[in-house]
CSV table of C-alpha atoms in Angstrom, one decimal:
chain,number,residue,atom,x,y,z
A,1,MET,CA,39.9,2.4,-56.6
A,2,ALA,CA,38.5,-0.5,-59.5
A,3,PRO,CA,34.4,-1.1,-59.1
A,4,GLU,CA,35.5,-4.9,-58.6
A,5,VAL,CA,37.4,-4.3,-55.9
A,6,LYS,CA,35.1,-2.3,-54.1
A,7,LYS,CA,32.6,-4.5,-54.6
A,8,GLN,CA,34.7,-7.2,-52.8
A,9,CYS,CA,35.4,-4.7,-50.2
A,10,CYS,CA,31.6,-4.2,-49.4
A,11,GLU,CA,31.2,-8.0,-49.6
A,12,SER,CA,33.6,-8.8,-46.8
A,13,LEU,CA,32.3,-5.9,-44.4
A,14,PRO,CA,30.9,-7.4,-41.6
A,15,LEU,CA,27.1,-7.1,-41.0
A,16,ASP,CA,25.6,-4.2,-38.9
A,17,VAL,CA,24.8,-6.5,-35.9
A,18,LEU,CA,23.1,-4.0,-34.2
A,19,SER,CA,20.5,-3.3,-36.6
A,20,ASN,CA,20.0,-6.9,-37.1
A,21,LEU,CA,19.2,-8.2,-34.0
A,22,PRO,CA,15.8,-9.6,-33.3
A,23,GLU,CA,13.3,-7.5,-32.0
A,24,ASN,CA,13.0,-9.4,-28.3
A,25,VAL,CA,16.8,-8.9,-27.7
A,26,ILE,CA,16.9,-5.4,-28.5
A,27,ASP,CA,13.7,-4.9,-26.1
A,28,ILE,CA,15.8,-6.7,-23.4
A,29,ILE,CA,18.9,-5.0,-23.7
A,30,LEU,CA,17.2,-1.7,-23.6
A,31,MET,CA,15.1,-2.7,-20.5
A,32,CYS,CA,18.6,-3.2,-18.8
A,33,LEU,CA,20.2,0.1,-19.3
A,34,PRO,CA,18.9,3.3,-17.4
A,35,PHE,CA,16.2,5.0,-19.3
A,36,ARG,CA,18.4,8.3,-20.3
A,37,ASP,CA,21.5,6.1,-21.6
A,38,ALA,CA,18.2,3.8,-23.3
A,39,VAL,CA,16.9,6.8,-25.1
A,40,ARG,CA,20.7,7.5,-26.3
A,41,THR,CA,20.7,4.7,-28.0
A,42,SER,CA,18.5,6.7,-30.8
A,43,ILE,CA,21.5,7.7,-32.6
A,44,LEU,CA,23.1,4.4,-33.4
A,45,SER,CA,20.9,3.8,-36.5
A,46,ASN,CA,17.3,4.9,-38.0
A,47,ILE,CA,16.3,1.7,-36.6
A,48,TRP,CA,17.3,2.3,-32.9
A,49,ARG,CA,16.0,5.8,-33.1
A,50,TYR,CA,12.5,4.8,-31.7
A,51,LYS,CA,13.1,1.7,-29.8
A,52,TRP,CA,12.9,3.3,-26.5
A,53,CYS,CA,9.4,4.4,-27.4
A,54,ARG,CA,8.1,0.8,-26.6
A,55,LEU,CA,10.0,0.5,-23.2
A,56,PRO,CA,7.2,-0.8,-20.2
A,57,GLU,CA,9.1,0.5,-17.5
A,58,LEU,CA,10.8,4.0,-17.3
A,59,THR,CA,12.6,5.3,-14.3
A,60,LEU,CA,13.1,9.3,-14.3
A,61,ASP,CA,14.8,9.9,-10.5
A,62,ASP,CA,17.5,11.8,-9.7
A,63,ALA,CA,20.0,9.3,-11.7
A,64,PHE,CA,18.0,10.3,-14.8
A,65,TRP,CA,17.6,14.4,-14.0
A,66,LYS,CA,21.3,14.1,-12.7
A,67,THR,CA,24.1,15.9,-15.0
A,68,LYS,CA,28.0,16.5,-14.9
A,69,ASN,CA,27.6,18.9,-13.1
A,70,ASN,CA,24.3,19.1,-11.6
A,71,LEU,CA,20.4,18.3,-11.6
A,72,ILE,CA,18.2,19.1,-14.5
A,73,CYS,CA,16.1,21.4,-12.1
A,74,HIS,CA,14.5,23.8,-14.2
A,75,THR,CA,10.4,23.0,-14.6
A,76,THR,CA,10.9,24.2,-18.3
A,77,ALA,CA,13.2,21.1,-19.0
A,78,ILE,CA,11.7,18.6,-16.7
A,79,THR,CA,7.5,19.5,-18.4
A,80,LYS,CA,9.5,19.1,-21.9
A,81,ILE,CA,11.5,15.6,-21.1
A,82,ILE,CA,7.5,14.4,-20.1
A,83,TYR,CA,5.9,15.7,-22.6
A,84,HIS,CA,8.3,13.9,-25.0
A,85,ILE,CA,7.5,10.7,-23.3
A,86,LEU,CA,3.8,11.3,-23.5
A,87,ILE,CA,3.9,12.0,-27.2
A,88,PHE,CA,6.3,9.2,-28.3
A,89,HIS,CA,6.0,6.5,-26.2
A,90,GLU,CA,3.7,3.5,-27.7
A,91,GLY,CA,2.3,0.4,-25.9
A,92,PRO,CA,1.5,-0.3,-22.2
A,93,ILE,CA,3.9,1.2,-19.2
A,94,THR,CA,3.9,-1.6,-16.2
A,95,LYS,CA,6.2,0.6,-14.5
A,96,PHE,CA,6.8,4.1,-13.9
A,97,THR,CA,9.1,6.3,-11.3
A,98,LEU,CA,8.6,9.8,-11.2
A,99,CYS,CA,11.6,11.5,-8.5
A,100,VAL,CA,11.0,15.5,-8.9
A,101,PRO,CA,14.1,17.5,-8.1
A,102,LYS,CA,13.8,19.2,-5.0
A,103,SER,CA,12.3,22.9,-5.0
A,104,ARG,CA,10.8,22.3,-8.6
A,105,SER,CA,7.4,21.6,-9.9
A,106,CYS,CA,5.5,19.9,-12.6
A,107,PRO,CA,2.8,20.7,-14.4
A,108,MET,CA,2.5,18.1,-16.5
A,109,ILE,CA,1.6,15.5,-13.7
A,110,ASP,CA,-2.2,15.7,-14.2
A,111,ASP,CA,-1.4,14.7,-17.9
A,112,LEU,CA,1.3,12.0,-17.0
A,113,ILE,CA,-1.1,10.4,-14.6
A,114,TYR,CA,-4.3,10.1,-16.7
A,115,PHE,CA,-1.9,8.7,-19.6
A,116,LEU,CA,-0.2,6.4,-16.8
A,117,ALA,CA,-3.8,5.4,-16.0
A,118,LYS,CA,-5.1,4.3,-20.0
A,119,ASN,CA,-1.5,2.2,-20.3
A,120,GLY,CA,-2.1,-0.4,-17.6
A,121,ILE,CA,0.1,1.1,-15.0
A,122,ARG,CA,0.8,-1.6,-12.7
A,123,ASP,CA,4.0,-0.2,-10.6
A,124,LEU,CA,3.9,3.4,-10.0
A,125,VAL,CA,6.3,5.4,-8.0
A,126,LEU,CA,5.7,9.3,-6.9
A,127,LYS,CA,7.9,11.3,-4.9
A,128,LEU,CA,7.4,14.6,-5.1
A,129,PRO,CA,9.3,17.4,-2.8
A,130,PHE,CA,8.4,18.4,0.8
A,131,LYS,CA,9.2,22.2,-0.2
A,132,SER,CA,6.0,22.5,-2.3
A,133,GLU,CA,2.5,21.9,-1.2
A,134,PRO,CA,1.1,18.4,-1.3
A,135,TYR,CA,-0.1,17.4,-5.3
A,136,GLU,CA,-3.6,16.7,-4.9
A,137,LEU,CA,-4.2,13.4,-7.2
A,138,PRO,CA,-6.0,14.1,-10.4
A,139,PRO,CA,-9.5,11.6,-10.6
A,140,SER,CA,-7.9,9.8,-13.3
A,141,PHE,CA,-5.5,8.4,-10.8
A,142,PHE,CA,-8.3,6.4,-9.3
A,143,LYS,CA,-8.9,4.8,-12.5
A,144,SER,CA,-5.7,2.8,-12.3
A,145,LEU,CA,-7.1,-0.3,-11.4
A,146,GLN,CA,-4.3,-2.4,-12.7
A,147,LEU,CA,-2.1,-1.2,-9.9
A,148,ARG,CA,0.0,-3.9,-7.9
A,149,ASN,CA,2.5,-1.7,-6.1
A,150,LEU,CA,1.9,2.4,-5.2
A,151,ASN,CA,4.8,4.8,-3.4
A,152,LEU,CA,3.3,7.5,-2.7
A,153,GLN,CA,5.4,10.7,-1.6
A,154,ASN,CA,4.2,14.4,-0.6
A,155,CYS,CA,0.6,14.1,-2.0
A,156,LEU,CA,-3.0,14.5,-1.3
A,157,ILE,CA,-5.6,12.3,-1.6
A,158,LEU,CA,-9.0,13.1,-1.9
A,159,ARG,CA,-11.3,10.4,-3.2
A,160,PRO,CA,-13.9,10.5,-5.0
A,161,PRO,CA,-17.1,9.2,-4.1
A,162,SER,CA,-17.9,6.2,-6.4
A,163,PHE,CA,-14.1,5.3,-5.9
A,164,LYS,CA,-14.1,1.6,-4.4
A,165,GLY,CA,-10.9,0.8,-4.1
A,166,LEU,CA,-7.7,-0.3,-5.9
A,167,ASP,CA,-8.8,-4.2,-5.5
A,168,ARG,CA,-5.3,-5.6,-7.1
A,169,LEU,CA,-3.3,-3.5,-4.8
A,170,ILE,CA,-0.3,-5.4,-3.3
A,171,ARG,CA,1.9,-3.1,-1.8
A,172,LEU,CA,1.4,0.7,-0.6
A,173,GLU,CA,3.6,2.8,0.7
A,174,LEU,CA,2.7,6.5,2.0
A,175,CYS,CA,5.2,9.0,2.8
A,176,GLU,CA,4.0,12.0,4.2
A,177,VAL,CA,1.3,12.1,2.3
A,178,SER,CA,-2.4,14.1,3.2
A,179,ILE,CA,-5.5,12.4,3.8
A,180,SER,CA,-7.7,12.0,6.9
A,181,SER,CA,-7.5,9.0,9.4
A,182,GLU,CA,-11.2,7.6,8.3
A,183,GLU,CA,-10.2,7.8,4.3
A,184,LEU,CA,-6.8,6.4,4.8
A,185,GLY,CA,-8.3,3.2,6.9
A,186,SER,CA,-10.7,2.9,4.2
A,187,LEU,CA,-8.2,3.2,1.5
A,188,ILE,CA,-6.5,0.1,3.3
A,189,SER,CA,-9.3,-1.7,4.1
A,190,ASN,CA,-10.5,-1.9,0.7
A,191,CYS,CA,-7.3,-2.9,-1.0
A,192,LEU,CA,-8.6,-6.7,-0.8
A,193,LEU,CA,-5.0,-8.2,-1.8
A,194,LEU,CA,-2.4,-5.9,0.0
A,195,GLU,CA,0.2,-7.9,1.6
A,196,HIS,CA,2.6,-5.0,2.6
A,197,LEU,CA,2.1,-1.6,3.6
A,198,VAL,CA,4.6,1.1,5.1
A,199,LEU,CA,2.9,4.6,6.2
A,200,TYR,CA,5.5,7.4,6.9
A,201,ILE,CA,3.2,9.8,8.6
A,202,ALA,CA,4.5,12.6,11.1
A,203,GLU,CA,0.9,14.0,11.8
A,204,THR,CA,-0.9,13.0,14.7
A,205,TYR,CA,-4.6,12.1,14.2
A,206,SER,CA,-7.4,12.9,16.4
A,207,ASN,CA,-8.9,9.8,15.4
A,208,LEU,CA,-7.4,6.5,14.8
A,209,ILE,CA,-5.8,5.0,11.7
A,210,GLU,CA,-7.9,1.4,11.8
A,211,ILE,CA,-5.4,-1.2,9.9
A,212,ASN,CA,-7.9,-4.1,8.5
A,213,ALA,CA,-6.0,-6.4,6.0
A,214,PRO,CA,-6.9,-9.8,6.1
A,215,ARG,CA,-4.2,-10.5,3.7
A,216,LEU,CA,-1.3,-8.3,5.0
A,217,LYS,CA,2.2,-9.6,5.8
A,218,SER,CA,4.4,-6.8,6.6
A,219,PHE,CA,3.7,-3.6,8.0
A,220,TYR,CA,6.1,-0.6,8.7
A,221,PHE,CA,5.1,2.5,10.3
A,222,ALA,CA,6.9,5.7,11.1
A,223,GLY,CA,4.6,8.1,13.0
A,224,SER,CA,3.1,8.3,16.3
A,225,VAL,CA,1.9,4.6,17.5
A,226,ARG,CA,-1.0,6.2,19.0
A,227,SER,CA,-2.9,7.1,15.8
A,228,ILE,CA,-2.7,3.8,14.5
A,229,PHE,CA,-5.1,0.3,15.6
A,230,LEU,CA,-4.2,-2.9,14.4
A,231,LYS,CA,-7.7,-4.7,13.9
A,232,ASN,CA,-8.2,-7.6,11.2
A,233,ILE,CA,-4.1,-9.2,10.4
A,234,PRO,CA,-4.1,-12.5,11.0
A,235,LEU,CA,-1.4,-13.4,8.7
A,236,LEU,CA,0.9,-10.3,9.8
A,237,ALA,CA,4.4,-11.9,9.8
A,238,LYS,CA,6.8,-8.4,10.4
A,239,LEU,CA,5.9,-5.5,12.4
A,240,LEU,CA,8.1,-2.3,12.4
A,241,LEU,CA,7.2,0.5,14.2
A,242,ALA,CA,9.2,4.1,14.8
A,243,SER,CA,7.3,6.3,16.8
A,244,SER,CA,7.2,9.9,16.3
A,245,ASP,CA,5.9,10.7,20.1
A,246,THR,CA,8.1,13.2,21.8
A,247,ASP,CA,5.8,14.2,24.7
A,248,TYR,CA,6.5,11.3,27.3
A,249,PHE,CA,4.2,13.2,30.3
A,250,GLY,CA,1.2,14.6,28.2
A,251,GLU,CA,-2.2,14.1,29.2
A,252,GLU,CA,-2.6,10.7,27.4
A,253,LYS,CA,0.1,8.1,28.0
A,254,TRP,CA,0.7,5.4,25.8
A,255,ASP,CA,-0.7,1.9,27.4
A,256,ILE,CA,1.8,-0.2,26.4
A,257,VAL,CA,-1.0,-3.2,27.3
A,258,LYS,CA,-3.5,-1.9,25.6
A,259,PHE,CA,-1.5,-1.1,22.7
A,260,PHE,CA,-0.5,-4.7,22.1
A,261,GLU,CA,-3.6,-6.4,22.9
A,262,SER,CA,-4.8,-7.0,19.9
A,263,PHE,CA,-1.7,-8.8,19.0
A,264,GLU,CA,-2.0,-11.6,20.8
A,265,SER,CA,-4.1,-13.1,18.3
A,266,PHE,CA,-1.4,-12.6,15.7
A,267,SER,CA,-0.3,-16.2,15.4
A,268,ALA,CA,1.7,-15.7,12.6
A,269,LEU,CA,4.0,-12.8,13.6
A,270,GLU,CA,7.7,-13.7,13.6
A,271,HIS,CA,9.5,-10.2,13.5
A,272,ILE,CA,9.5,-7.2,15.7
A,273,TYR,CA,11.3,-3.9,15.0
A,274,LEU,CA,10.7,-1.3,17.6
A,275,ASN,CA,12.8,2.3,17.7
A,276,MET,CA,10.1,4.1,19.4
A,277,LEU,CA,10.0,6.3,22.7
A,278,PHE,CA,7.6,5.1,25.2
A,279,ALA,CA,5.2,7.2,26.9
A,280,ALA,CA,4.0,6.2,30.4
A,281,GLU,CA,5.2,5.9,33.9
A,282,ALA,CA,7.3,3.8,34.9
A,283,SER,CA,5.0,2.9,37.7
A,284,GLU,CA,2.5,1.8,35.1
A,285,ILE,CA,4.7,-0.4,33.0
A,286,PRO,CA,3.6,-4.3,34.2
A,287,THR,CA,6.7,-7.0,34.6
A,288,LYS,CA,5.3,-8.6,31.4
A,289,LEU,CA,2.2,-8.5,29.6
A,290,PRO,CA,-1.2,-10.7,30.9
A,291,PHE,CA,-0.6,-12.4,27.7
A,292,ASN,CA,2.2,-14.3,25.8
A,293,LEU,CA,3.0,-13.9,21.7
A,294,ASN,CA,4.2,-16.7,21.3
A,295,SER,CA,4.9,-16.6,17.5
A,296,VAL,CA,7.6,-14.1,18.0
A,297,LYS,CA,11.1,-15.6,17.3
A,298,ARG,CA,12.7,-12.2,16.8
A,299,LEU,CA,13.2,-8.3,18.2
A,300,ASP,CA,14.8,-6.0,16.9
A,301,ILE,CA,15.1,-3.0,19.4
A,302,SER,CA,16.4,0.4,19.9
A,303,VAL,CA,16.4,1.6,24.0
A,304,ASP,CA,17.9,4.2,25.6
A,305,LEU,CA,19.6,2.1,28.3
A,306,TYR,CA,19.9,5.1,30.4
A,307,ASN,CA,16.3,6.0,30.9
A,308,SER,CA,14.4,3.3,33.5
A,309,VAL,CA,11.3,4.0,31.9
A,310,GLU,CA,12.5,2.4,28.1
A,311,VAL,CA,14.0,0.0,30.1
A,312,SER,CA,11.4,-1.2,31.9
A,313,CYS,CA,9.2,-1.5,28.4
A,314,ALA,CA,11.6,-3.3,26.5
A,315,LEU,CA,12.1,-5.9,29.5
A,316,CYS,CA,8.5,-6.1,29.8
A,317,LEU,CA,8.3,-7.0,25.9
A,318,ILE,CA,11.3,-9.1,26.0
A,319,ARG,CA,9.5,-11.2,29.0
A,320,SER,CA,6.0,-11.5,27.0
A,321,PHE,CA,8.0,-13.2,24.3
A,322,PRO,CA,9.1,-16.4,25.7
A,323,TYR,CA,10.1,-18.6,22.3
A,324,LEU,CA,12.3,-15.2,21.2
A,325,GLN,CA,15.7,-16.8,19.0
A,326,TYR,CA,17.1,-13.6,17.6
A,327,MET,CA,17.7,-10.0,19.7
A,328,ASP,CA,19.0,-7.0,18.0
A,329,ILE,CA,19.3,-4.0,20.7
A,330,SER,CA,20.8,-0.9,19.6
A,331,GLU,CA,21.4,2.7,21.8
A,332,ALA,CA,18.7,5.0,20.6
A,333,TYR,CA,20.2,8.1,22.2
A,334,PRO,CA,24.6,7.2,22.4
A,335,LYS,CA,26.5,8.6,25.5
A,336,TYR,CA,29.4,9.0,25.5
A,337,ASP,CA,30.6,11.0,28.5
A,338,ILE,CA,28.1,9.4,30.8
A,339,GLU,CA,29.1,9.5,34.7
A,340,GLU,CA,30.1,5.5,35.5
A,341,ALA,CA,27.7,5.9,38.7
A,342,TYR,CA,24.6,6.0,36.8
A,343,GLN,CA,22.8,2.7,36.5
A,344,VAL,CA,19.5,1.0,36.3
A,345,GLU,CA,18.7,-2.2,37.7
A,346,PHE,CA,18.6,-5.2,35.6
A,347,PRO,CA,16.4,-8.1,37.0
A,348,SER,CA,18.0,-11.1,37.5
A,349,ASP,CA,14.8,-13.4,37.2
A,350,VAL,CA,14.3,-12.7,33.3
A,351,THR,CA,15.4,-16.2,31.7
A,352,PHE,CA,15.6,-16.5,27.8
A,353,ASN,CA,14.8,-20.2,27.3
A,354,HIS,CA,15.2,-20.3,23.4
A,355,LEU,CA,17.7,-17.3,22.6
A,356,ARG,CA,20.2,-18.4,20.0
A,357,GLU,CA,21.8,-15.0,19.0
A,358,VAL,CA,22.3,-11.6,20.6
A,359,ARG,CA,23.3,-8.8,18.5
A,360,LEU,CA,24.0,-5.7,20.7
A,361,THR,CA,25.3,-2.2,19.2
A,362,LEU,CA,26.1,-0.2,21.8
A,363,ALA,CA,28.0,3.2,22.5
A,364,SER,CA,31.1,3.3,24.7
A,365,GLY,CA,31.3,-0.1,26.6
A,366,SER,CA,30.3,1.5,29.8
A,367,ILE,CA,29.1,-0.1,33.1
A,368,ILE,CA,25.4,-0.3,32.1
A,369,GLU,CA,26.1,-1.6,28.4
A,370,MET,CA,28.3,-4.5,30.7
A,371,GLN,CA,25.6,-5.4,32.7
A,372,LEU,CA,23.2,-6.0,30.1
A,373,ALA,CA,25.8,-8.3,28.3
A,374,LYS,CA,26.3,-9.9,31.6
A,375,LEU,CA,22.8,-10.3,31.9
A,376,LEU,CA,22.2,-12.0,28.8
A,377,LEU,CA,25.4,-14.5,29.3
A,378,ALA,CA,24.0,-15.9,32.4
A,379,ASN,CA,20.2,-16.2,31.4
A,380,SER,CA,20.2,-18.1,28.2
A,381,PRO,CA,21.3,-21.1,28.0
A,382,MET,CA,21.0,-22.4,24.6
A,383,LEU,CA,22.9,-19.2,23.1
A,384,VAL,CA,25.1,-19.6,20.7
A,385,ARG,CA,26.6,-16.3,19.7
A,386,MET,CA,27.0,-12.5,21.1
A,387,LEU,CA,28.3,-10.6,19.0
A,388,PHE,CA,29.5,-7.1,19.6
A,389,ALA,CA,29.4,-3.6,16.9
A,390,SER,CA,29.8,0.1,18.3
A,391,CYS,CA,27.8,3.0,17.0
A,392,VAL,CA,30.6,5.2,16.5
A,393,VAL,CA,34.2,4.6,15.6
A,394,LYS,CA,36.1,6.6,18.2
A,395,ALA,CA,33.7,4.2,20.6
A,396,SER,CA,35.0,0.8,18.9
A,397,ALA,CA,38.1,0.7,21.0
A,398,ALA,CA,35.7,0.7,24.4
A,399,VAL,CA,33.4,-1.7,23.0
A,400,LYS,CA,35.6,-4.3,21.6
A,401,LYS,CA,37.4,-4.5,25.5
A,402,LEU,CA,34.2,-4.9,26.6
A,403,ALA,CA,34.0,-8.4,24.6
A,404,ALA,CA,36.9,-9.2,25.7
A,405,GLU,CA,36.2,-9.0,29.5
A,406,LEU,CA,32.8,-10.5,28.8
A,407,THR,CA,34.2,-14.1,27.6
A,408,THR,CA,35.9,-14.4,31.4
A,409,PHE,CA,32.3,-14.0,32.9
A,410,GLN,CA,29.7,-16.8,33.9
A,411,ARG,CA,27.8,-17.6,31.1
A,412,ALA,CA,24.6,-20.5,30.9
A,413,SER,CA,25.2,-21.7,28.1
A,414,PRO,CA,28.7,-23.5,27.0
A,415,LYS,CA,28.4,-23.0,23.2
A,416,ALA,CA,28.0,-19.2,23.5
A,417,GLU,CA,30.7,-17.5,21.7
A,418,VAL,CA,31.6,-14.0,22.3
A,419,SER,CA,32.9,-11.7,19.5
A,420,PHE,CA,33.4,-7.9,18.1
A,421,ILE,CA,32.6,-7.5,14.8
A,422,GLU,CA,33.1,-3.9,12.7
A,423,ASN,CA,29.7,-2.0,11.6
């Protein structure tokens, strides 16, 4: 090809658009990609080779470790990847997620925590496999004073005496974290800006975990409800409790009145979710609490309808929330072959003056489930909608039939609609 023709061809070729993008546009593109794909952009050109190294958010989760055949489970491979991040990364890291594959270790976590603490980490998610011993957080972790969101799984927290707390933390989530009840209570109370708290704790503490968080707005607790004491949370709007208690009739019974008495001062509490075992004697359960929780507008509850103790506890609470507008009731332990002769007596004096919507997730469309639905229809003068769903596919036909039958029953609200929805 003649030199003139070759020159004209080169001049007519389009510019390398990728290599000439503004830096801020490249950063936006990389931020939208999974971290592994962001690293792969290194092959586009020399200009793109180290662009990923300045990403402020890094996610090493199951999707990152997964290959076409399996997960990257070799400890040496995990260590090598983290080592490369420590060596090549430049600038601040504001968000970091590390989920280590099951049955694997990660010997470089101490170095990683030190690196993140120095680089202004704000959001940290550290999920380690349960099969290994809890990972003890190194001293450098307690220097991560910029943290806003913290999520730890299978870690051991031993706070140094000089540690005063994470005074910028807004969200804290701890799953099977080893820490004493005193240390946990102290940690929470020293997070002065804490708004959202999630605790998954299998262990039953001998001493109470004191929840003292004046800015807390939502609290999710999964564990032994006997282990917690809600002390100072005036702004709490949403409370979710899932109990792991299995000893119904041990030496120490669950006192429903004592547990909820501190709630009387929670004027912001609007939504309560209960998925728990009620460890109490039926004779000890009052008809209602000695006080009303007028602020509660929504109740989601999982209850065993074939257990008179649980039904009594549920009714006690419902009577104590006089301004309930929304209720979601589901079967805690679905039973499909229960004898129809078995019945629980639902009182007829319960009135739901403000209830507007009910969702019932049932198991079999049995007589006892029908009794509950009839009670709600007959005693809810403001009811607008009652929705039925089935716990299992094989029972959906029976529950759908129940919903159809209830359309012929008496209802306190002429506007109430009854319908079946697919779960």
